[in-house]
Coordinates of C-alpha atoms in Angstrom, one line a residue:
X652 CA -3.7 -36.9 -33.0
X653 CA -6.7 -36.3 -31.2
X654 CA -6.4 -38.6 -28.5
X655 CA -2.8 -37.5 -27.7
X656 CA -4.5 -33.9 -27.1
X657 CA -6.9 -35.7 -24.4
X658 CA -3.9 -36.8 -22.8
X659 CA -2.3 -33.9 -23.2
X660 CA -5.0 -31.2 -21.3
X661 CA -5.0 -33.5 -17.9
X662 CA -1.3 -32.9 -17.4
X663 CA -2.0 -28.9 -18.6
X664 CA -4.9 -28.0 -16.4
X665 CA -3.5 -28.3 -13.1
X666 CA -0.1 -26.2 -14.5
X667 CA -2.4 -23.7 -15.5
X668 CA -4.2 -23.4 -12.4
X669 CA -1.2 -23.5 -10.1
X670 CA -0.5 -20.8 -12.3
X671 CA -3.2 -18.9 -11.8
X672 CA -3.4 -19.6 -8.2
X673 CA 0.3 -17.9 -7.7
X674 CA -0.3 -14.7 -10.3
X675 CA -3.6 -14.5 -8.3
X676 CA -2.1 -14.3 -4.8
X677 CA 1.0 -12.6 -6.0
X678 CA -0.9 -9.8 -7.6
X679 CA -2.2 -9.0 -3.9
X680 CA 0.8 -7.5 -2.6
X681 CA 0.8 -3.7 -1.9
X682 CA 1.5 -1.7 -4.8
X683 CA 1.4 1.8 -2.8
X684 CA 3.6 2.3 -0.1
X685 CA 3.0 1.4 3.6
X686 CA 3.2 4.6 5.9
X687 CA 5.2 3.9 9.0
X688 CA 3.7 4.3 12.3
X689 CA 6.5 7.5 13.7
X690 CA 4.9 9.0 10.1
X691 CA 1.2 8.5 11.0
X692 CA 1.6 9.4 14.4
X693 CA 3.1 12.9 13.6
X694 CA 0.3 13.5 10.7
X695 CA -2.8 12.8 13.3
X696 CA -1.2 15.3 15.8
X697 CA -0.7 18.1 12.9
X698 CA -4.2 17.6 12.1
X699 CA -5.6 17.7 15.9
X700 CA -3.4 21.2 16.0
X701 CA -6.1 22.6 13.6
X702 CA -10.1 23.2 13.6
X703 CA -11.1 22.6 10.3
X704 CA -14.2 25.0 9.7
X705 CA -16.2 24.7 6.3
X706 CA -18.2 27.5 7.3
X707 CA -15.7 30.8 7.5
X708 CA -14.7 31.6 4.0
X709 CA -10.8 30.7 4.4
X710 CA -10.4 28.9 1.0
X711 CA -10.9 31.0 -2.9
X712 CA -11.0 27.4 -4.2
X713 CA -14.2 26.3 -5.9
X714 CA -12.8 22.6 -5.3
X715 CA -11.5 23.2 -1.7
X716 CA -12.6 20.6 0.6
X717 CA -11.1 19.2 3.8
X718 CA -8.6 17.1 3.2
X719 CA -7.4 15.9 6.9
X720 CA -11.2 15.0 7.9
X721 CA -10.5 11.6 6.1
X722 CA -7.2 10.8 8.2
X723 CA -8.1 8.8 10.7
X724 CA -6.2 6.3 13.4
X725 CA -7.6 3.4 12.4
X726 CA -4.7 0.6 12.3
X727 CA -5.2 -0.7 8.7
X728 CA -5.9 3.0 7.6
X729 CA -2.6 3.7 5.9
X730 CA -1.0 7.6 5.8
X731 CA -0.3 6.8 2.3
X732 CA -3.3 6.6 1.0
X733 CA -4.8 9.9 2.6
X734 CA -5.7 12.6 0.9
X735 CA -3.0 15.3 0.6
X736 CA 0.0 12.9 1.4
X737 CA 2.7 11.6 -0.9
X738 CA 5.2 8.6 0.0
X739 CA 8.3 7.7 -1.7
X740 CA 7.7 3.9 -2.8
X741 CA 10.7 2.8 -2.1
X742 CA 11.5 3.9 1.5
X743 CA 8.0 4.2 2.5
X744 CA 8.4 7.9 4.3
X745 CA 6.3 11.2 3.5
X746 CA 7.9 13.0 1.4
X747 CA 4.9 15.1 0.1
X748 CA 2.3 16.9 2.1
X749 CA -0.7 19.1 -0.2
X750 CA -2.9 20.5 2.5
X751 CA -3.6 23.7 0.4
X752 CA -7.5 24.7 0.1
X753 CA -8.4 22.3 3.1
X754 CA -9.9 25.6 5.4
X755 CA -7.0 24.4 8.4
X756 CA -7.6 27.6 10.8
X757 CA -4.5 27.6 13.8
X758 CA -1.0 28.5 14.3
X759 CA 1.8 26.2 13.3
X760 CA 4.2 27.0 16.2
X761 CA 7.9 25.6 16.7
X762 CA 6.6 22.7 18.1
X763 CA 4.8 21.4 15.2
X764 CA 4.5 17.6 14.6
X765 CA 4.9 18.9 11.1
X766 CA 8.4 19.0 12.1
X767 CA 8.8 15.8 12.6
X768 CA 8.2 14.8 8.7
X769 CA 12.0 15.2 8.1
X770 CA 11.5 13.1 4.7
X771 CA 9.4 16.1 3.3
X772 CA 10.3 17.3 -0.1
X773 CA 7.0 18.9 -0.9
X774 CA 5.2 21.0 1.3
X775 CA 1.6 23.1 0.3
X776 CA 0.1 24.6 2.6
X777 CA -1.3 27.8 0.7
X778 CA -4.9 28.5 1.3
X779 CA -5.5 28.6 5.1
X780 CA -5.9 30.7 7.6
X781 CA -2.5 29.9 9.5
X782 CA -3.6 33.4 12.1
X783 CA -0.9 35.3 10.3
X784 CA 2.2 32.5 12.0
X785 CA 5.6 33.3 11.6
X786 CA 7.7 30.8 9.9
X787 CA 9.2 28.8 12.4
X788 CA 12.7 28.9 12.6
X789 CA 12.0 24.9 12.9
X790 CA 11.4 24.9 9.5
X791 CA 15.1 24.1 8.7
X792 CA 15.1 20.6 10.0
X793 CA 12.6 19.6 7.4
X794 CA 14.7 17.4 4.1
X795 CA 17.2 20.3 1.9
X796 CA 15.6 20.4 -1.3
X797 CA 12.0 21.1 -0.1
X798 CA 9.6 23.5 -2.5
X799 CA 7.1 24.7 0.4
X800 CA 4.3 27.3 -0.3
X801 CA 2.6 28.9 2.2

């Protein structure tokens, strides 16, 4: 019996590693979503839109902190993975956006890139200092369905 088991672990060991070799390589793939490029694109120029200032009291939020100074346009930074943004896994499109408490000071005019998010579901802005903007009347080409606090 025991020399049938050396026989035996020669034949087993490269199995094993093959094995181990494809659950190793497979296990690599992207488990978060990949943010598209029209997505990114549309995020960067909403954050250019804004000065973000630490300094003026804007935020009542012990934990506020500034959440678009980590976006950046670097081409293996992915949108997804930003702070404050939400992709659907399957389709890969924005569909969340939780800027609140991130002292943003601006307008958001019609023109927003925000706009272009049409994917959004979730939108929180509260917390800012938006210089007292009217709600766009843009606002109605973002996905039906969206909860958006301001």
């Amino acid at each position: 019996m025991g020399s049938s088991m050396c026989l035996f672990i020669p034949i087993l060991l490269p199995f094993l590693f093959s094995m181990f070799n494809f659950l190793n390589t497979s296990s690599s793939f992207p488990t978060q979503p990949l943010c598209n490029d029209f997505e990114r694109f549309a995020l960067l120029q909403f954050k250019q839109s804004f000065v973000i200032n630490v300094n003026v009291n804007v935020s009542n939020d012990p934990f506020a902190y500034p959440k678009v100074s980590s976006w950046n346009s670097g081409e293996a930074n992915d949108c997804c993975s930003w702070d404050g943004v939400q992709c659907d896994r399957v389709t890969d499109h924005v569909i969340g956006l939780d800027l609140s408490s991130s002292y943003l000071c601006g307008s958001i005019n019609s023109s927003s890139s925000l706009f272009r998010l049409v994917h959004l579901e979730k939108l929180n802005l509260a917390d800012n200092d938006f210089n007292y903007s009217q709600i766009s009347p843009s606002i109605r080409y973002l996905s039906v369905g969206n909860k958006t606090n301001y």
